[in-house]
PDB file of C-alpha atoms in Angstrom:
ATOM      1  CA  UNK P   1      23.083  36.454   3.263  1.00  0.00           C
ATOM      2  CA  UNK P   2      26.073  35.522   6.073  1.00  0.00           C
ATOM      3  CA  UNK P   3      26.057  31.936   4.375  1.00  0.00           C
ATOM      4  CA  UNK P   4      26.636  33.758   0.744  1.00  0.00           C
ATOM      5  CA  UNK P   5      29.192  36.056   2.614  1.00  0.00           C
ATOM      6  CA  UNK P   6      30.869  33.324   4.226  1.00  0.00           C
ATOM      7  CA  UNK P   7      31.728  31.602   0.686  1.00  0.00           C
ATOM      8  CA  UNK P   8      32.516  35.012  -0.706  1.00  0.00           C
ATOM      9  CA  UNK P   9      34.971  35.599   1.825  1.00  0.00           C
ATOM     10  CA  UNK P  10      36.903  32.404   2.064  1.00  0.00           C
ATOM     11  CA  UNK P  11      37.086  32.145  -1.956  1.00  0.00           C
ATOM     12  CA  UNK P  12      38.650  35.878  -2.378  1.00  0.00           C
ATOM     13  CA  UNK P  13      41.334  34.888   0.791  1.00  0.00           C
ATOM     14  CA  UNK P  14      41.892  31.175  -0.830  1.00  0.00           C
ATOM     15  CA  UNK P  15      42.577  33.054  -3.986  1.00  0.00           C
ATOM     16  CA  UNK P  16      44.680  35.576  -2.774  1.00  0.00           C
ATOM     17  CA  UNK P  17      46.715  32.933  -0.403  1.00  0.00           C
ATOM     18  CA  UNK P  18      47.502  31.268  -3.713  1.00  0.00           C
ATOM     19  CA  UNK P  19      49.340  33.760  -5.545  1.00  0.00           C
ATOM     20  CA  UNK P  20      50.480  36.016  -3.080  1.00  0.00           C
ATOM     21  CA  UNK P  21      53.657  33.816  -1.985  1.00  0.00           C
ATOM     22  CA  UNK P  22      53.403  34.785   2.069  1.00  0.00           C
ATOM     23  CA  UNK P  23      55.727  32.850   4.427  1.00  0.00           C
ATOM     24  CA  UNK P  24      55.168  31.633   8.407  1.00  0.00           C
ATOM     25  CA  UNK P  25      54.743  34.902  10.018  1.00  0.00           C
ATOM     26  CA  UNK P  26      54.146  37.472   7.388  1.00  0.00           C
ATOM     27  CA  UNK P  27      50.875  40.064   7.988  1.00  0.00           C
ATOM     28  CA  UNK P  28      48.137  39.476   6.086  1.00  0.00           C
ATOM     29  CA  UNK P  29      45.782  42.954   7.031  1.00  0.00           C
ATOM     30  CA  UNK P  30      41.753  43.205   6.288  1.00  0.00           C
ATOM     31  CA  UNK P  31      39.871  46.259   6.487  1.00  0.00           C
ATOM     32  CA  UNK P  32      36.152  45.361   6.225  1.00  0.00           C
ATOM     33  CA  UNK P  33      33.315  47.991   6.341  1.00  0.00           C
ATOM     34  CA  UNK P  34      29.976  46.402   7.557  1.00  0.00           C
ATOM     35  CA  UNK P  35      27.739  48.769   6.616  1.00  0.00           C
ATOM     36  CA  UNK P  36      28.973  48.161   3.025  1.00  0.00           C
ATOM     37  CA  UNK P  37      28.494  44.517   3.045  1.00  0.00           C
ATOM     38  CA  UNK P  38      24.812  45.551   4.388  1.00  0.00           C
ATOM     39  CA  UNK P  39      24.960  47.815   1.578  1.00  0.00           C
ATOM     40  CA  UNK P  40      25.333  51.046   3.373  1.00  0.00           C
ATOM     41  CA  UNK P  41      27.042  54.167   3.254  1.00  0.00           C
ATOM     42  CA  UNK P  42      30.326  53.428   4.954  1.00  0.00           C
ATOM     43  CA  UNK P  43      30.328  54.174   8.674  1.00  0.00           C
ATOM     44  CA  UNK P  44      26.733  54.154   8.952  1.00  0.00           C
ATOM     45  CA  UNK P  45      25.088  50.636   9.970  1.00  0.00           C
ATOM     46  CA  UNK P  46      27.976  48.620  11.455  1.00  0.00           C
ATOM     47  CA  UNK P  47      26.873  45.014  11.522  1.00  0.00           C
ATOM     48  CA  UNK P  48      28.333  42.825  13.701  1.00  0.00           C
ATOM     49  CA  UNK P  49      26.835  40.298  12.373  1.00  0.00           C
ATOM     50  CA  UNK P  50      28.379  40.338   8.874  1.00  0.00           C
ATOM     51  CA  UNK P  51      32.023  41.458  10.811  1.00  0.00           C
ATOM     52  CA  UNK P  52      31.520  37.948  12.482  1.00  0.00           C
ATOM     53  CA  UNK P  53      30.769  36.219   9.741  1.00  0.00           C
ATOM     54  CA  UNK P  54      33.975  37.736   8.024  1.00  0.00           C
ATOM     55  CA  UNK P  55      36.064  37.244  11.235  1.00  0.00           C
ATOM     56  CA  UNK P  56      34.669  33.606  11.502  1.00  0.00           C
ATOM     57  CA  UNK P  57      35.595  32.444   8.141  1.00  0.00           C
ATOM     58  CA  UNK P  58      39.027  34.298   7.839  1.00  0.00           C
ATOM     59  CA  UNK P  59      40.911  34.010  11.084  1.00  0.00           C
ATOM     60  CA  UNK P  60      40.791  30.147  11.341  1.00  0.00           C
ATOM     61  CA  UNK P  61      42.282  30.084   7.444  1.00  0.00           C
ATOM     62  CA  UNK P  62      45.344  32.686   8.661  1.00  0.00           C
ATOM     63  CA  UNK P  63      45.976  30.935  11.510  1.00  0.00           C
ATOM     64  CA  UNK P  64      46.113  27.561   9.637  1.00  0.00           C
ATOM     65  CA  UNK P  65      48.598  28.938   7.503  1.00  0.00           C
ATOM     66  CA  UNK P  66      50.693  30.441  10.215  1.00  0.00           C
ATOM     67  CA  UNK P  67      50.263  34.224   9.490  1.00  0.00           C
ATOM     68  CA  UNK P  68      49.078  36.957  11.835  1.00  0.00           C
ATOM     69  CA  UNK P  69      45.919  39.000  10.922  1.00  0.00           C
ATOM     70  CA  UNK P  70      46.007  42.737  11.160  1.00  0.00           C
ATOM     71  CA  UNK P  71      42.193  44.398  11.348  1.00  0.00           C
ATOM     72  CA  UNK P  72      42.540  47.802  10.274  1.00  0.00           C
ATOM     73  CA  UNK P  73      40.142  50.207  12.125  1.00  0.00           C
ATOM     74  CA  UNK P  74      37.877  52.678  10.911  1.00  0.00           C
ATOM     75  CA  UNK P  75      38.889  56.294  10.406  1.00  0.00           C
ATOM     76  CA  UNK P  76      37.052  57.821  13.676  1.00  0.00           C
ATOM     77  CA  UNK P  77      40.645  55.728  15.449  1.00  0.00           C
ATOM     78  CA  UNK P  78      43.399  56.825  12.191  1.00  0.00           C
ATOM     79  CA  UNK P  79      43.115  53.427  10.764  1.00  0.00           C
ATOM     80  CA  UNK P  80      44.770  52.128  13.371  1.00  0.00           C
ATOM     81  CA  UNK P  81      45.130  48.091  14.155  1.00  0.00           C
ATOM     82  CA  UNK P  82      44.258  45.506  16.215  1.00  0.00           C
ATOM     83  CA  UNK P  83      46.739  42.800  16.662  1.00  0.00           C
ATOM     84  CA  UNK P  84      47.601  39.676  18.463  1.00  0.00           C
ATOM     85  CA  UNK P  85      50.179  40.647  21.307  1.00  0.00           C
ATOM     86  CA  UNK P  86      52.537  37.878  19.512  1.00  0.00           C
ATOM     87  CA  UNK P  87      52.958  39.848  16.441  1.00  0.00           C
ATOM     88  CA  UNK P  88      53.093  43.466  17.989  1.00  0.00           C
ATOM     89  CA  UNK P  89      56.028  41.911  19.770  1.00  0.00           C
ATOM     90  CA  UNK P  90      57.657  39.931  16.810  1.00  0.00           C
ATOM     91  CA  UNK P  91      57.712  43.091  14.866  1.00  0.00           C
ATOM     92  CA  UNK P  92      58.156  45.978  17.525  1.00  0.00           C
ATOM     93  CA  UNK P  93      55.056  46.984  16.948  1.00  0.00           C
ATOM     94  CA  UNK P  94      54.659  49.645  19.379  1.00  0.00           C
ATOM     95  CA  UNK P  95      51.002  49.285  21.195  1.00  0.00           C
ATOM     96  CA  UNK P  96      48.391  52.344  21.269  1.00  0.00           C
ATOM     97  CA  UNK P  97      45.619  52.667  24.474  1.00  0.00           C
ATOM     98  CA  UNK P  98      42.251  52.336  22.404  1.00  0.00           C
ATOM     99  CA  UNK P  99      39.716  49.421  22.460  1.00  0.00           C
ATOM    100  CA  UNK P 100      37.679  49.665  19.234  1.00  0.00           C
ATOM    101  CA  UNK P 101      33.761  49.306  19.158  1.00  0.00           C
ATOM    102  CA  UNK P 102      31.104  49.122  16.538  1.00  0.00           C
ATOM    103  CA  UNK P 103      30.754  53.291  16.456  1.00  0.00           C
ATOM    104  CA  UNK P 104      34.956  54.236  16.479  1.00  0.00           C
ATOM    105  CA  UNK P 105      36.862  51.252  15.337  1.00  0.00           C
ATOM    106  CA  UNK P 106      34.182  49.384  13.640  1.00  0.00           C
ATOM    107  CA  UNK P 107      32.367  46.133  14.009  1.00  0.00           C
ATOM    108  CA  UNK P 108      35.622  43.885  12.671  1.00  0.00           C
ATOM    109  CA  UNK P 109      37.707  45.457  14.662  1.00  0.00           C
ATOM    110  CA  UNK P 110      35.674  45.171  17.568  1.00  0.00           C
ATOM    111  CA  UNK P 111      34.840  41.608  16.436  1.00  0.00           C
ATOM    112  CA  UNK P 112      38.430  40.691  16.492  1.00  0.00           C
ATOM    113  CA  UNK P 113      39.447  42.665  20.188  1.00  0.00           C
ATOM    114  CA  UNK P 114      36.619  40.345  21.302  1.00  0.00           C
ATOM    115  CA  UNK P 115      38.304  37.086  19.705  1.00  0.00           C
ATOM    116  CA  UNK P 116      41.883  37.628  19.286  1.00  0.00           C
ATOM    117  CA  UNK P 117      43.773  35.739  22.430  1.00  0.00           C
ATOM    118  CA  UNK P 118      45.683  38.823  23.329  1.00  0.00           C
ATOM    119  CA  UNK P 119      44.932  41.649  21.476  1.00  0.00           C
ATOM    120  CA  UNK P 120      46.431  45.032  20.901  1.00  0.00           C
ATOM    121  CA  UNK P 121      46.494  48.153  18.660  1.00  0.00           C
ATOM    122  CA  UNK P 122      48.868  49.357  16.886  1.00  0.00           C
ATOM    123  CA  UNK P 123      49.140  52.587  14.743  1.00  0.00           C
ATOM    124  CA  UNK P 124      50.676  50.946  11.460  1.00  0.00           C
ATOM    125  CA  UNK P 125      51.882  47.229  10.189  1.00  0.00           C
ATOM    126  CA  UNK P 126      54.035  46.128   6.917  1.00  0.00           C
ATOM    127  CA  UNK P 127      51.678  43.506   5.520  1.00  0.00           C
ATOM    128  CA  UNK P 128      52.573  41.481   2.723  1.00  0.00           C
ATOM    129  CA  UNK P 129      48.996  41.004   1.575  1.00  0.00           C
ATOM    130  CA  UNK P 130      45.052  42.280   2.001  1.00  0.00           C
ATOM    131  CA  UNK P 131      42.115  42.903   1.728  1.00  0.00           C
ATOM    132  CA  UNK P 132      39.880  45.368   1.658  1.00  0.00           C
ATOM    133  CA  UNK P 133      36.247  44.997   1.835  1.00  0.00           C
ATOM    134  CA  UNK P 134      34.243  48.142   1.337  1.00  0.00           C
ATOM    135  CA  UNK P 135      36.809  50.315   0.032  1.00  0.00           C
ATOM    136  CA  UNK P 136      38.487  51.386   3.713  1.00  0.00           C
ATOM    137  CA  UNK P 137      42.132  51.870   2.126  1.00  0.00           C
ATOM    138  CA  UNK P 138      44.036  49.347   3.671  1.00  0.00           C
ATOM    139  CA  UNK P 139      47.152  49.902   1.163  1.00  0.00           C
ATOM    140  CA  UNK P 140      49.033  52.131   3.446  1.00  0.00           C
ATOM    141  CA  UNK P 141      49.712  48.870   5.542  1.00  0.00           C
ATOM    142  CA  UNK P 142      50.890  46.848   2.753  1.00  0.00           C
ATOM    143  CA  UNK P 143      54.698  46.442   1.922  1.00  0.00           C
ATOM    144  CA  UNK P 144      55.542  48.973  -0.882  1.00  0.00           C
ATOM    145  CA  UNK P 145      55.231  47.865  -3.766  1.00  0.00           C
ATOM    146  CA  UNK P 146      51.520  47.084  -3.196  1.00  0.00           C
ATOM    147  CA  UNK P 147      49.775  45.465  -6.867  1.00  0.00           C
ATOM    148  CA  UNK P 148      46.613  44.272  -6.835  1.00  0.00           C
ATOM    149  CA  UNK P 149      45.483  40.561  -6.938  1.00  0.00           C
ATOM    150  CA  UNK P 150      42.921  39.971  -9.142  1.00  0.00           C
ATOM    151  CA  UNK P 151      39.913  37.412  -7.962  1.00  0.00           C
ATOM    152  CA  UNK P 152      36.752  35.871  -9.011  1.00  0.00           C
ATOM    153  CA  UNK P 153      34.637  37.543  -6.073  1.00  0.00           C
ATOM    154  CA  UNK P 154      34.357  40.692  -6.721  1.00  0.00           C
ATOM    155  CA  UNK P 155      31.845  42.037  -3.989  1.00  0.00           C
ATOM    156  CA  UNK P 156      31.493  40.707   0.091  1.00  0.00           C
ATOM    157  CA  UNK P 157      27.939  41.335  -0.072  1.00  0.00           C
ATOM    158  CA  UNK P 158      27.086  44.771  -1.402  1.00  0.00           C
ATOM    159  CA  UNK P 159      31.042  45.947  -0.463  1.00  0.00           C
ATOM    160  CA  UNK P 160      33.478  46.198  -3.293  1.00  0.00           C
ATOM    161  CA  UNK P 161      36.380  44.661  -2.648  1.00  0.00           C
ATOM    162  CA  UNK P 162      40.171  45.073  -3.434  1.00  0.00           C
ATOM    163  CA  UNK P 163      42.701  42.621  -3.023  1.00  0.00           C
ATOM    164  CA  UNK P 164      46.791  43.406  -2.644  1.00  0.00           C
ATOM    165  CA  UNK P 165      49.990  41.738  -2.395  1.00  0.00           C
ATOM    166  CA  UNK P 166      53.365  42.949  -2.011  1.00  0.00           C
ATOM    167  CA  UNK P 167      56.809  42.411  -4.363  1.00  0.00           C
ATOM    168  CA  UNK P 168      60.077  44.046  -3.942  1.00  0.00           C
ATOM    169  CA  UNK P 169      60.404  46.712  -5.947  1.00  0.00           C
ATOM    170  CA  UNK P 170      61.692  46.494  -9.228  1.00  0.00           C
ATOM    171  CA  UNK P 171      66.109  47.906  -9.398  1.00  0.00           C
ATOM    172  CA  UNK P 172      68.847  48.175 -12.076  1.00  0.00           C
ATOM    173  CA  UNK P 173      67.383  49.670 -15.067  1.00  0.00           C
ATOM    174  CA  UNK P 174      67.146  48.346 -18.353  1.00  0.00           C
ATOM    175  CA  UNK P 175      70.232  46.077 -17.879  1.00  0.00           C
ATOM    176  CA  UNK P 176      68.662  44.212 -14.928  1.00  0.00           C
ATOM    177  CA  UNK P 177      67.309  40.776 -14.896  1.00  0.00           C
ATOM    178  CA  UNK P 178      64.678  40.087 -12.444  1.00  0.00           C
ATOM    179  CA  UNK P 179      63.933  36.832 -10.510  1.00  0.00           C
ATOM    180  CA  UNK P 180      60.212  36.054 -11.784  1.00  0.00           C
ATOM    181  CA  UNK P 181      59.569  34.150  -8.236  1.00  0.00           C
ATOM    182  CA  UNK P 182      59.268  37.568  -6.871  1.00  0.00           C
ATOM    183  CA  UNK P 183      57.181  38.992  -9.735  1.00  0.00           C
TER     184      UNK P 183
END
């Protein structure tokens, strides 16, 4: 199963990578329920085995292409985030006193306090893109407007999963003439 979940994972972010136009620096945020990858009620059997095997295949990828990774927390800490210091501080990110663990923050977020270099939470991020594995509502993080990115994986595990992407919104009425780069 973490082999299968491995693939699963670094096809849907590959995919998403390719169409969702992010530059050096932008936020791409994951919210990942274990217990639905274990194929579990949400918040009930954190795994830190699958939130490693998530953590282990996606952080190396978003570091590679020079963007900072936002892991959303559960609801037990408001959906809160944990950050690398660099990016808290690159986007005045003010920083909350909370350490996550597998019970109130859940086992991603506690998987990436443990691995991030400095790590931090913060209450809310912009992100230009996500995902969400397990159906944890990550789009309050994303850039407005938030459209969904379409993939061939459609589950990490047992978890559902929806991917997003920001474009500017859409101004000028009829008349207007849009830039399809940013579509």
């Amino acid at each position: 199963m973490i082999e299968q979940i491995k693939k699963d994972v670094e096809t849907a972010l590959c995919e998403l990578l390719a169409v969702a136009k992010l530059k050096e620096n932008d936020i791409l945020v994951i919210g990942c329920s274990s217990s639905e990858i274990c194929g579990k009620k949400l918040g009930t059997a954190s795994s830190m085995d699958a939130a490693k095997a998530v953590f282990e295949t996606v952080y190396p990828i978003i570091k590679s292409n020079k963007l900072f990774l936002a892991v959303q927390c559960c609801e037990h800490l408001n959906r809160a985030l944990i950050v690398e210091r660099a990016c808290a501080e690159k986007y005045g990110l003010p920083e909350v006193n909370v350490v996550p663990h597998a019970h109130a923050g859940g086992a991603f977020a506690t998987t990436a306090y443990a691995n991030f270099e400095s790590p931090v939470a913060v209450e809310s991020v912009r992100a230009s893109a996500g995902i969400d594995i397990g159906d944890v509502l990550i789009g309050m993080h994303i850039i407005p407007v938030c459209v969904p990115v379409r993939v061939s994986v459609k589950k990490i595990g047992e978890a559902n999963i929806v991917l997003a992407r920001h474009r500017p919104k859409f101004v000028g009425g009829e008349r207007a003439i849009y830039n399809k780069d940013l579509m």
